[in-house]
Amino acid sequence: MTDKEIMELYRSGSREKAFALLVDAYTERLYWHIRRFACSHDDANDLLQDIFIKVWTSLPTFREESQLFTWLYRIATNQVLNHLRRQRFRSLVSFESASLMLEKKIDEDPHFNGDELQRELHKAIQRLPEKQRIVFCFRYFDEMKYEDISEITDTSVGALKASYHHAYNKIKDELQKKF
Amino acid sequence: MSSRNELKSRPYSVPDGYFDSFRAEMSRVPLPAHTAQWRKAAPYMAIAASLALLVTAGTLALNRFSAEEDISQEDYILFSDNLISTSIYEDHMQEQIAEVGLMDEEIIEYLIFTGVSPEIIELSK
């Protein structure tokens, strides 16, 4: 079923059914999107559930001016950003470094099956500022168009290109120092 | 980095049957009723109101304290130099926050809701 058909079903009054179809269609895509930021399967699982609840409560406000796909990614990305901020605030209270906590999660994750270079790459991503982290993942891994990232993050294409450039160079430098 | 395609592959796995069990779990999650936007903001507005009340009470207390003292501006500057910056105000705020019973998590949720960035807090430390 297409996004358009799901929304038509929703508007016709079969809201729960439309939502179930939306969950079916987007569970995997959104999971892999948030997994890079969550650093553990358990956190990604909790986040994904929160995202779908948020999607359900926000559906009445979806005006279909943007594509369903970008709208969902925007909600997911905002939830991810809030999750990262929550961790930073908690780290301020507990005097622990948020990025070190995330790097530790990567080391302890039983579902991480990459090699050392990939491990260091994903750790280096956690050391980037929030927005650079988001842009880097969208662009480097998903190869998403800047125009789509711009719609999702509500940031200009120029600013995104600059953020990606900084993030890419920082990570490249870090990896070159280690390998 | 750009030529290393294996770096772009996912270095993660999920437990067997995870996506199917997630979908099944989501279908059992009780979905909240669709509510008006202002209702969602109500708890944060309550926290904002509590903090605003504390600030107002603190400011009034400080104003009253300084109004009772009829001192010249010169004396005031000398007096200010001997005070640890905002100590009275901060102590008052800490006591009031403890009385209201705001938890760290509630404050964190409020900061996130209002869009305060952790960097701003880090810079002000």
PDB file of C-alpha atoms in Angstrom, chain A residues 30 33 66-78 81 131 134 138 142 144-155 160:
ATOM      1  CA  LEU A  30      12.984   4.120  10.997  1.00  0.00           C
ATOM      2  CA  HIS A  33      17.731   5.453  10.940  1.00  0.00           C
ATOM      3  CA  SER A  66       5.145  17.423   2.783  1.00  0.00           C
ATOM      4  CA  GLN A  67       5.567  13.749   1.907  1.00  0.00           C
ATOM      5  CA  LEU A  68       4.600  11.261   4.619  1.00  0.00           C
ATOM      6  CA  PHE A  69       8.139   9.879   4.450  1.00  0.00           C
ATOM      7  CA  THR A  70       9.819  13.234   5.255  1.00  0.00           C
ATOM      8  CA  TRP A  71       7.232  14.004   7.947  1.00  0.00           C
ATOM      9  CA  LEU A  72       7.939  10.662   9.666  1.00  0.00           C
ATOM     10  CA  TYR A  73      11.688  11.178   9.426  1.00  0.00           C
ATOM     11  CA  ARG A  74      11.274  14.658  10.889  1.00  0.00           C
ATOM     12  CA  ILE A  75       9.427  13.257  13.896  1.00  0.00           C
ATOM     13  CA  ALA A  76      12.001  10.464  14.269  1.00  0.00           C
ATOM     14  CA  THR A  77      14.903  12.907  13.979  1.00  0.00           C
ATOM     15  CA  ASN A  78      13.378  15.275  16.544  1.00  0.00           C
ATOM     16  CA  LEU A  81      17.679  14.886  19.023  1.00  0.00           C
ATOM     17  CA  LYS A 131      23.320  18.491  14.078  1.00  0.00           C
ATOM     18  CA  ILE A 134      22.367  13.922  12.012  1.00  0.00           C
ATOM     19  CA  PHE A 138      21.698  11.051   6.462  1.00  0.00           C
ATOM     20  CA  ASP A 142      21.709   6.899   3.501  1.00  0.00           C
ATOM     21  CA  MET A 144      19.972  11.243   1.051  1.00  0.00           C
ATOM     22  CA  LYS A 145      19.591  14.372  -1.087  1.00  0.00           C
ATOM     23  CA  TYR A 146      20.371  17.668   0.656  1.00  0.00           C
ATOM     24  CA  GLU A 147      16.911  18.936  -0.324  1.00  0.00           C
ATOM     25  CA  ASP A 148      15.255  16.063   1.586  1.00  0.00           C
ATOM     26  CA  ILE A 149      17.550  16.515   4.606  1.00  0.00           C
ATOM     27  CA  SER A 150      16.704  20.215   4.486  1.00  0.00           C
ATOM     28  CA  GLU A 151      12.983  19.444   4.657  1.00  0.00           C
ATOM     29  CA  ILE A 152      13.456  16.956   7.492  1.00  0.00           C
ATOM     30  CA  THR A 153      15.759  19.093   9.621  1.00  0.00           C
ATOM     31  CA  ASP A 154      14.317  22.490   8.661  1.00  0.00           C
ATOM     32  CA  THR A 155      17.812  23.751   7.847  1.00  0.00           C
ATOM     33  CA  LEU A 160      23.763  21.416   5.733  1.00  0.00           C
TER      34      LEU A 160
END
